[in-house]
GROMACS .gro file of C-alpha atoms in nm:
model
  405
    1MET     CA    1  -0.919   2.521  -0.342
    2ALA     CA    2  -1.222   2.727  -0.290
    3GLU     CA    3  -1.241   2.977   0.050
    4THR     CA    4  -1.574   2.860   0.140
    5PRO     CA    5  -1.668   2.595   0.019
    6VAL     CA    6  -2.036   2.521  -0.112
    7ASP     CA    7  -2.149   2.236   0.063
    8PRO     CA    8  -1.995   2.205   0.442
    9VAL     CA    9  -1.884   1.849   0.329
   10LEU     CA   10  -1.600   1.950   0.084
   11ARG     CA   11  -1.209   2.124   0.219
   12ALA     CA   12  -1.248   2.447   0.278
   13GLU     CA   13  -0.902   2.626   0.233
   14SER     CA   14  -0.792   2.672   0.645
   15SER     CA   15  -0.870   2.302   0.696
   16SER     CA   16  -0.589   2.166   0.854
   17GLN     CA   17  -0.409   1.974   0.627
   18ARG     CA   18  -0.253   1.736   0.879
   19ALA     CA   19  -0.471   1.356   0.928
   20THR     CA   20  -0.671   1.298   1.235
   21PHE     CA   21  -0.656   1.122   1.522
   22LEU     CA   22  -0.913   0.892   1.363
   23GLU     CA   23  -0.671   0.873   1.042
   24LEU     CA   24  -0.370   0.785   1.258
   25PHE     CA   25  -0.622   0.513   1.496
   26LEU     CA   26  -0.705   0.358   1.089
   27ASP     CA   27  -0.391   0.317   0.978
   28LEU     CA   28  -0.296   0.084   1.371
   29VAL     CA   29  -0.590  -0.111   1.238
   30PHE     CA   30  -0.389  -0.127   0.877
   31VAL     CA   31  -0.110  -0.245   1.139
   32PHE     CA   32  -0.223  -0.560   1.237
   33ALA     CA   33  -0.417  -0.612   0.830
   34LEU     CA   34  -0.014  -0.597   0.742
   35THR     CA   35   0.092  -0.876   0.965
   36ARG     CA   36  -0.198  -1.113   0.841
   37VAL     CA   37  -0.070  -1.068   0.538
   38SER     CA   38   0.292  -1.143   0.611
   39GLN     CA   39   0.178  -1.422   0.824
   40ARG     CA   40   0.000  -1.558   0.482
   41LEU     CA   41   0.290  -1.490   0.307
   42VAL     CA   42   0.504  -1.720   0.583
   43GLU     CA   43   0.292  -1.971   0.570
   44ASP     CA   44   0.265  -1.979   0.199
   45PHE     CA   45   0.687  -2.005   0.130
   46THR     CA   46   0.660  -2.298   0.369
   47THR     CA   47   0.441  -2.510   0.237
   48ASP     CA   48   0.448  -2.746  -0.081
   49GLN     CA   49   0.660  -2.547  -0.314
   50ARG     CA   50   0.431  -2.689  -0.669
   51ILE     CA   51   0.124  -2.483  -0.538
   52LEU     CA   52   0.358  -2.177  -0.422
   53LEU     CA   53   0.260  -1.971  -0.690
   54SER     CA   54  -0.090  -2.002  -0.667
   55GLU     CA   55  -0.045  -1.885  -0.312
   56ALA     CA   56   0.113  -1.578  -0.349
   57GLY     CA   57  -0.137  -1.495  -0.583
   58GLN     CA   58  -0.442  -1.554  -0.413
   59THR     CA   59  -0.230  -1.360  -0.106
   60LEU     CA   60  -0.173  -1.081  -0.374
   61VAL     CA   61  -0.608  -1.072  -0.434
   62LEU     CA   62  -0.621  -1.056  -0.078
   63PHE     CA   63  -0.345  -0.735  -0.043
   64LEU     CA   64  -0.466  -0.568  -0.309
   65ALA     CA   65  -0.832  -0.573  -0.142
   66LEU     CA   66  -0.659  -0.455   0.162
   67TRP     CA   67  -0.487  -0.128   0.004
   68LEU     CA   68  -0.766  -0.046  -0.230
   69ILE     CA   69  -0.951   0.018   0.097
   70TRP     CA   70  -0.669   0.254   0.277
   71ALA     CA   71  -0.609   0.447  -0.088
   72SER     CA   72  -0.989   0.538  -0.115
   73THR     CA   73  -0.979   0.613   0.226
   74ALA     CA   74  -0.699   0.889   0.215
   75TRP     CA   75  -0.871   0.952  -0.091
   76VAL     CA   76  -1.200   1.080   0.073
   77THR     CA   77  -1.055   1.241   0.364
   78SER     CA   78  -0.815   1.470   0.111
   79THR     CA   79  -1.099   1.575  -0.053
   80LEU     CA   80  -1.407   1.597   0.199
   81GLU     CA   81  -1.383   1.792   0.556
   82PRO     CA   82  -1.267   1.507   0.754
   83GLU     CA   83  -1.397   1.657   1.042
   84ALA     CA   84  -1.731   1.690   0.924
   85PHE     CA   85  -1.937   1.399   1.094
   86ALA     CA   86  -2.004   1.243   0.706
   87VAL     CA   87  -1.680   1.205   0.683
   88GLN     CA   88  -1.606   1.046   1.074
   89GLY     CA   89  -1.891   0.817   1.007
   90VAL     CA   90  -1.710   0.687   0.706
   91VAL     CA   91  -1.374   0.625   0.862
   92VAL     CA   92  -1.595   0.480   1.096
   93ILE     CA   93  -1.716   0.204   0.944
   94THR     CA   94  -1.385   0.153   0.751
   95VAL     CA   95  -1.206   0.079   1.054
   96VAL     CA   96  -1.448  -0.142   1.256
   97CYS     CA   97  -1.476  -0.360   0.878
   98SER     CA   98  -1.128  -0.337   0.793
   99MET     CA   99  -1.009  -0.495   1.144
  100VAL     CA  100  -1.285  -0.836   1.016
  101VAL     CA  101  -1.167  -0.794   0.673
  102ALA     CA  102  -0.767  -0.816   0.873
  103VAL     CA  103  -0.899  -1.121   1.065
  104ALA     CA  104  -1.031  -1.332   0.816
  105LEU     CA  105  -0.741  -1.282   0.567
  106PRO     CA  106  -0.536  -1.539   0.655
  107GLU     CA  107  -0.782  -1.827   0.581
  108GLY     CA  108  -0.950  -1.617   0.308
  109PHE     CA  109  -0.903  -1.867   0.061
  110GLY     CA  110  -1.020  -2.131   0.293
  111ASP     CA  111  -1.357  -2.145   0.594
  112ARG     CA  112  -1.297  -1.756   0.673
  113GLY     CA  113  -1.414  -1.640   0.342
  114LEU     CA  114  -1.744  -1.509   0.359
  115ILE     CA  115  -1.665  -1.345   0.582
  116PHE     CA  116  -1.367  -1.165   0.460
  117VAL     CA  117  -1.569  -1.086   0.118
  118VAL     CA  118  -1.938  -0.987   0.393
  119ALA     CA  119  -1.639  -0.711   0.589
  120TYR     CA  120  -1.553  -0.565   0.240
  121LEU     CA  121  -1.823  -0.557   0.065
  122ALA     CA  122  -1.945  -0.382   0.419
  123VAL     CA  123  -1.703  -0.138   0.384
  124GLN     CA  124  -1.848  -0.036   0.029
  125PHE     CA  125  -2.181  -0.017   0.095
  126GLY     CA  126  -2.142   0.079   0.488
  127ARG     CA  127  -1.958   0.367   0.359
  128ILE     CA  128  -2.156   0.481   0.141
  129GLY     CA  129  -2.493   0.437   0.286
  130PHE     CA  130  -2.388   0.628   0.601
  131PHE     CA  131  -2.246   0.907   0.421
  132LEU     CA  132  -2.606   1.000   0.229
  133LEU     CA  133  -2.769   0.891   0.544
  134ALA     CA  134  -2.560   1.154   0.710
  135THR     CA  135  -2.568   1.409   0.423
  136ARG     CA  136  -2.937   1.349   0.372
  137GLY     CA  137  -2.864   1.297   0.025
  138ARG     CA  138  -2.748   1.594  -0.033
  139ILE     CA  139  -2.563   1.659  -0.314
  140ILE     CA  140  -2.168   1.764  -0.334
  141ALA     CA  141  -2.110   2.014  -0.474
  142GLY     CA  142  -1.866   1.976  -0.810
  143ASP     CA  143  -2.000   1.631  -0.841
  144PRO     CA  144  -2.344   1.545  -0.715
  145ALA     CA  145  -2.309   1.200  -0.892
  146ALA     CA  146  -2.064   1.046  -0.704
  147PRO     CA  147  -2.196   0.834  -0.453
  148LYS     CA  148  -2.406   0.697  -0.803
  149ARG     CA  149  -2.089   0.620  -0.940
  150VAL     CA  150  -1.936   0.465  -0.673
  151LEU     CA  151  -2.264   0.291  -0.555
  152PHE     CA  152  -2.323   0.176  -0.910
  153TRP     CA  153  -1.922  -0.022  -0.936
  154THR     CA  154  -2.004  -0.132  -0.609
  155ALA     CA  155  -2.325  -0.324  -0.707
  156LEU     CA  156  -2.146  -0.413  -1.056
  157THR     CA  157  -1.860  -0.604  -0.856
  158ALA     CA  158  -1.999  -0.749  -0.550
  159VAL     CA  159  -2.168  -1.022  -0.754
  160PRO     CA  160  -1.822  -1.163  -0.782
  161TRP     CA  161  -1.693  -1.124  -0.494
  162LEU     CA  162  -2.001  -1.304  -0.284
  163VAL     CA  163  -2.039  -1.574  -0.555
  164GLY     CA  164  -1.620  -1.652  -0.482
  165GLY     CA  165  -1.691  -1.643  -0.090
  166LEU     CA  166  -2.011  -1.858  -0.125
  167ALA     CA  167  -1.773  -2.079  -0.424
  168GLY     CA  168  -1.583  -2.383  -0.233
  169GLU     CA  169  -1.342  -2.396  -0.473
  170SER     CA  170  -1.051  -2.196  -0.431
  171VAL     CA  171  -0.929  -2.234  -0.792
  172LEU     CA  172  -1.273  -2.102  -0.876
  173ARG     CA  173  -1.261  -1.809  -0.611
  174GLY     CA  174  -0.908  -1.712  -0.714
  175VAL     CA  175  -1.046  -1.570  -1.034
  176LEU     CA  176  -1.348  -1.433  -0.990
  177TRP     CA  177  -1.189  -1.242  -0.702
  178SER     CA  178  -0.916  -1.149  -0.930
  179VAL     CA  179  -1.160  -1.064  -1.193
  180ALA     CA  180  -1.340  -0.788  -0.943
  181VAL     CA  181  -1.063  -0.640  -0.764
  182GLY     CA  182  -0.957  -0.590  -1.079
  183VAL     CA  183  -1.213  -0.392  -1.170
  184ASP     CA  184  -1.263  -0.231  -0.809
  185TYR     CA  185  -0.903  -0.080  -0.911
  186LEU     CA  186  -1.016   0.021  -1.246
  187GLY     CA  187  -1.351   0.216  -1.124
  188PHE     CA  188  -1.132   0.381  -0.865
  189THR     CA  189  -0.874   0.484  -1.159
  190LEU     CA  190  -1.085   0.568  -1.423
  191GLY     CA  191  -1.344   0.777  -1.191
  192TRP     CA  192  -1.593   0.543  -1.158
  193PRO     CA  193  -1.732   0.599  -1.579
  194THR     CA  194  -2.121   0.561  -1.515
  195PRO     CA  195  -2.437   0.522  -1.789
  196ARG     CA  196  -2.629   0.848  -1.818
  197LEU     CA  197  -2.387   1.047  -1.451
  198GLY     CA  198  -2.033   1.013  -1.679
  199ARG     CA  199  -1.758   0.949  -1.451
  200SER     CA  200  -1.590   1.146  -1.161
  201GLN     CA  201  -1.274   1.442  -1.341
  202TYR     CA  202  -1.072   1.411  -1.024
  203GLY     CA  203  -0.970   1.774  -0.943
  204THR     CA  204  -1.241   1.944  -1.007
  205GLN     CA  205  -1.379   1.974  -0.648
  206PRO     CA  206  -1.111   2.070  -0.359
  207PHE     CA  207  -0.832   1.859  -0.311
  208ALA     CA  208  -0.588   1.847  -0.003
  209GLY     CA  209  -0.288   1.746  -0.193
  210GLU     CA  210  -0.050   1.812   0.144
  211HIS     CA  211  -0.263   1.588   0.340
  212LEU     CA  212  -0.295   1.245   0.068
  213ALA     CA  213   0.119   1.368   0.049
  214GLU     CA  214   0.143   1.294   0.453
  215ARG     CA  215  -0.085   0.935   0.424
  216TYR     CA  216   0.116   0.787   0.166
  217GLN     CA  217   0.435   0.862   0.366
  218GLN     CA  218   0.265   0.733   0.692
  219PHE     CA  219   0.175   0.443   0.542
  220LEU     CA  220   0.549   0.304   0.406
  221LEU     CA  221   0.600   0.397   0.775
  222ILE     CA  222   0.360   0.164   0.856
  223ALA     CA  223   0.558  -0.104   0.642
  224LEU     CA  224   0.819   0.014   0.790
  225GLY     CA  225   0.691  -0.068   1.114
  226GLU     CA  226   0.562  -0.417   1.008
  227LEU     CA  227   0.896  -0.508   0.867
  228ILE     CA  228   1.076  -0.396   1.298
  229LEU     CA  229   0.722  -0.653   1.424
  230VAL     CA  230   0.723  -0.925   1.261
  231THR     CA  231   1.122  -0.994   1.205
  232GLY     CA  232   1.160  -0.883   1.627
  233ILE     CA  233   0.862  -1.123   1.649
  234THR     CA  234   1.029  -1.395   1.522
  235PHE     CA  235   1.333  -1.377   1.658
  236SER     CA  236   1.223  -1.320   2.057
  237GLY     CA  237   0.964  -1.606   2.004
  238GLY     CA  238   0.931  -1.990   1.879
  239GLY     CA  239   1.186  -2.042   2.155
  240GLY     CA  240   1.514  -1.973   1.889
  241ALA     CA  241   1.849  -1.964   2.084
  242PHE     CA  242   2.009  -1.548   2.030
  243THR     CA  243   2.290  -1.731   1.860
  244PRO     CA  244   2.547  -1.564   1.640
  245ALA     CA  245   2.396  -1.625   1.319
  246ARG     CA  246   2.030  -1.589   1.460
  247THR     CA  247   2.129  -1.216   1.626
  248GLY     CA  248   2.327  -1.094   1.286
  249ALA     CA  249   2.011  -1.209   1.065
  250LEU     CA  250   1.812  -0.919   1.304
  251GLY     CA  251   2.065  -0.679   1.309
  252LEU     CA  252   2.099  -0.708   0.886
  253ALA     CA  253   1.733  -0.686   0.890
  254LEU     CA  254   1.793  -0.359   1.076
  255LEU     CA  255   1.985  -0.224   0.864
  256THR     CA  256   1.747  -0.315   0.578
  257THR     CA  257   1.441  -0.115   0.748
  258VAL     CA  258   1.702   0.203   0.797
  259LEU     CA  259   1.795   0.160   0.463
  260LEU     CA  260   1.528   0.142   0.297
  261TRP     CA  261   1.349   0.399   0.485
  262ARG     CA  262   1.651   0.660   0.354
  263ILE     CA  263   1.623   0.534   0.002
  264TYR     CA  264   1.238   0.614  -0.042
  265PHE     CA  265   1.260   0.947   0.157
  266TYR     CA  266   1.577   1.134  -0.019
  267ARG     CA  267   1.447   1.273  -0.175
  268ALA     CA  268   1.156   1.241  -0.347
  269GLY     CA  269   0.966   1.086  -0.030
  270HIS     CA  270   1.065   1.375   0.100
  271VAL     CA  271   0.914   1.626  -0.150
  272LEU     CA  272   0.607   1.441  -0.210
  273PRO     CA  273   0.368   1.748  -0.085
  274THR     CA  274   0.578   2.027  -0.244
  275ALA     CA  275   0.554   1.815  -0.556
  276ILE     CA  276   0.171   1.731  -0.584
  277ILE     CA  277   0.102   2.108  -0.515
  278GLN     CA  278   0.333   2.198  -0.762
  279ALA     CA  279   0.180   1.937  -1.021
  280ARG     CA  280   0.027   2.081  -1.290
  281ASP     CA  281  -0.269   1.834  -1.228
  282PRO     CA  282  -0.177   1.745  -0.886
  283ALA     CA  283  -0.515   1.504  -0.823
  284ARG     CA  284  -0.363   1.327  -1.107
  285LEU     CA  285  -0.039   1.309  -0.985
  286GLY     CA  286  -0.144   1.201  -0.626
  287LEU     CA  287  -0.399   0.951  -0.756
  288SER     CA  288  -0.055   0.804  -0.939
  289ALA     CA  289   0.173   0.779  -0.659
  290ALA     CA  290  -0.095   0.546  -0.476
  291TYR     CA  291   0.016   0.237  -0.706
  292THR     CA  292   0.400   0.346  -0.702
  293HIS     CA  293   0.363   0.317  -0.282
  294LEU     CA  294   0.138  -0.004  -0.334
  295ILE     CA  295   0.418  -0.158  -0.530
  296MET     CA  296   0.721  -0.062  -0.219
  297ILE     CA  297   0.451  -0.140   0.019
  298ALA     CA  298   0.444  -0.453  -0.173
  299GLY     CA  299   0.785  -0.490  -0.179
  300ILE     CA  300   0.882  -0.426   0.175
  301VAL     CA  301   0.605  -0.651   0.338
  302LEU     CA  302   0.759  -0.908   0.135
  303THR     CA  303   1.099  -0.822   0.258
  304GLY     CA  304   1.008  -0.922   0.571
  305VAL     CA  305   0.859  -1.235   0.503
  306GLY     CA  306   1.220  -1.329   0.391
  307TYR     CA  307   1.387  -1.220   0.670
  308GLU     CA  308   1.143  -1.402   0.883
  309LEU     CA  309   1.286  -1.752   0.677
  310THR     CA  310   1.669  -1.587   0.746
  311ILE     CA  311   1.585  -1.598   1.084
  312THR     CA  312   1.463  -1.872   1.111
  313HIS     CA  313   1.691  -2.072   0.926
  314PRO     CA  314   1.940  -1.887   0.888
  315PHE     CA  315   2.237  -2.171   0.752
  316GLY     CA  316   1.957  -2.417   0.687
  317HIS     CA  317   1.876  -2.560   0.349
  318ILE     CA  318   1.785  -2.244   0.140
  319VAL     CA  319   1.496  -2.327  -0.053
  320PRO     CA  320   1.468  -2.169  -0.456
  321ALA     CA  321   1.126  -1.961  -0.395
  322TRP     CA  322   1.240  -1.824  -0.096
  323LEU     CA  323   1.485  -1.615  -0.309
  324ILE     CA  324   1.173  -1.464  -0.451
  325ALA     CA  325   1.108  -1.305  -0.063
  326ILE     CA  326   1.461  -1.235   0.010
  327LEU     CA  327   1.598  -1.072  -0.300
  328GLY     CA  328   1.260  -0.987  -0.448
  329GLY     CA  329   1.067  -0.791  -0.201
  330PRO     CA  330   1.425  -0.531  -0.184
  331ALA     CA  331   1.358  -0.553  -0.599
  332LEU     CA  332   1.002  -0.482  -0.595
  333PHE     CA  333   1.055  -0.184  -0.393
  334LEU     CA  334   1.376  -0.034  -0.555
  335ALA     CA  335   1.150  -0.090  -0.880
  336GLY     CA  336   0.832   0.151  -0.707
  337ARG     CA  337   1.085   0.380  -0.627
  338ALA     CA  338   1.226   0.456  -0.900
  339GLY     CA  339   0.879   0.479  -1.066
  340PHE     CA  340   0.819   0.748  -0.760
  341GLU     CA  341   1.116   0.918  -0.909
  342PHE     CA  342   0.962   0.997  -1.251
  343GLN     CA  343   0.653   1.078  -1.101
  344VAL     CA  344   0.886   1.332  -0.862
  345PHE     CA  345   1.121   1.460  -1.079
  346GLY     CA  346   1.042   1.353  -1.451
  347ARG     CA  347   1.401   1.199  -1.483
  348ILE     CA  348   1.510   0.802  -1.400
  349SER     CA  349   1.666   0.715  -1.045
  350TRP     CA  350   1.974   0.538  -1.217
  351PRO     CA  351   2.076   0.395  -0.816
  352ARG     CA  352   1.720   0.210  -0.804
  353VAL     CA  353   1.728   0.012  -1.171
  354ALA     CA  354   2.051  -0.030  -1.131
  355GLY     CA  355   2.024  -0.190  -0.779
  356VAL     CA  356   1.698  -0.394  -0.918
  357VAL     CA  357   1.903  -0.541  -1.173
  358LEU     CA  358   2.212  -0.687  -0.939
  359LEU     CA  359   1.893  -0.813  -0.743
  360GLY     CA  360   1.801  -1.045  -1.060
  361ALA     CA  361   2.137  -1.034  -1.156
  362THR     CA  362   2.279  -1.236  -0.813
  363ALA     CA  363   1.960  -1.462  -0.815
  364PRO     CA  364   2.123  -1.781  -1.006
  365THR     CA  365   2.421  -1.780  -0.824
  366MET     CA  366   2.283  -1.762  -0.445
  367GLY     CA  367   2.109  -2.055  -0.446
  368ARG     CA  368   2.418  -2.225  -0.284
  369LEU     CA  369   2.462  -2.031  -0.022
  370PRO     CA  370   2.294  -1.992   0.329
  371LEU     CA  371   2.020  -1.744   0.383
  372LEU     CA  372   2.227  -1.520   0.628
  373ALA     CA  373   2.453  -1.479   0.317
  374VAL     CA  374   2.185  -1.381   0.033
  375ALA     CA  375   2.063  -1.152   0.331
  376GLY     CA  376   2.373  -0.964   0.317
  377THR     CA  377   2.389  -0.976  -0.002
  378THR     CA  378   2.126  -0.776  -0.032
  379ALA     CA  379   2.154  -0.511   0.236
  380GLY     CA  380   2.480  -0.452   0.034
  381ILE     CA  381   2.286  -0.351  -0.304
  382LEU     CA  382   2.096  -0.209  -0.074
  383LEU     CA  383   2.379  -0.031   0.083
  384GLY     CA  384   2.547   0.070  -0.253
  385VAL     CA  385   2.166   0.258  -0.380
  386ALA     CA  386   2.169   0.419  -0.086
  387VAL     CA  387   2.553   0.598  -0.038
  388SER     CA  388   2.531   0.703  -0.417
  389ASP     CA  389   2.283   0.900  -0.307
  390LEU     CA  390   2.476   1.076  -0.053
  391ARG     CA  391   2.712   1.080  -0.281
  392ARG     CA  392   2.518   1.221  -0.544
  393SER     CA  393   2.366   1.486  -0.278
  394ARG     CA  394   2.740   1.616  -0.163
  395GLY     CA  395   2.810   1.966  -0.295
  396ARG     CA  396   2.454   2.039  -0.456
  397ALA     CA  397   2.220   2.250  -0.373
  398PRO     CA  398   1.883   1.995  -0.343
  399GLU     CA  399   1.707   1.927  -0.577
  400GLN     CA  400   1.359   2.054  -0.692
  401PRO     CA  401   1.076   1.869  -0.776
  402ALA     CA  402   0.982   1.903  -1.123
  403PRO     CA  403   0.642   1.616  -1.165
  404PRO     CA  404   0.611   1.538  -1.575
  405ILE     CA  405   0.216   1.543  -1.475
   0.00000   0.00000   0.00000
């Protein structure tokens, strides 16, 4: 990292690695946004089960768009100076437009589809436009064509986004938006390769790895906070009685939240900043960590939906599809966490792999049990993973990161 960057918009070595208050303000919007994802998923699981796959797929598309907004913002504030006026304006635009995206999300494939897509595109075009205006078109040292590349890809995917938003038929909208979000992720991953402009080479400009790692940690805590929020609201709202069964379901939800926190932060989540700094290619590791965190956060949100169903129907008739949330959420988290472990330490986390296998193996036997028993089994498996971590750490020096990248 250069001591005195050529462009004041770029990060200097003296820049703080901590998240700014404006970035934390953005996170508050995404707390609300995740509750909208949970709301939509609960509706997916409690409506006609014959269309569950298509409904859940639609929710996934909306969630992926939401995560890309946050992840790309975290990348911007890790490569540019977050206190610079141009960058602060980018974050403010993201805050405002993301709030509209979140409000429209539950009906994103319904009456609010056009509102959702206009707000999403406003984030993409608005940020680039404001940045170019605030910097008076001044090129960025090290990657002068970056804004043009992003603008090209944004314009490219704006067509299927807008056509899908105008389409009244949800299947066509789903196809077009799936293609659009897939291309958006491809551009972000590859550095927006553009004819005659090439592509951005991640790592060729200042990069605050410690800052990016902290942002991932903070968003995962946001997801855990959302799990507590939605289960607490479900337990206390709706006129439900404080019965032993419902109270037990809430207790399991809190236990699961603690276990997910423990499993994440031991030990890879704790040393992620050091791992990125020590990596041979810090920018590549930071970018790849976005995808493992995406998987873990999706698992946490799905787990929260499972506990909403469990608190509401602790001894009710189980719908087989609900096992996708109650067992699949923790399994998805563990799968992402196993990949994250490899990114940080260059090895496979067998306890997490075993947890995924056990959750999958128990699924066929859970169909006749009450939801409370299924949730208890899931919590028990997560507890086993956490205990194995504790036993592994006894009598040993803390493992140091050894990223393979």
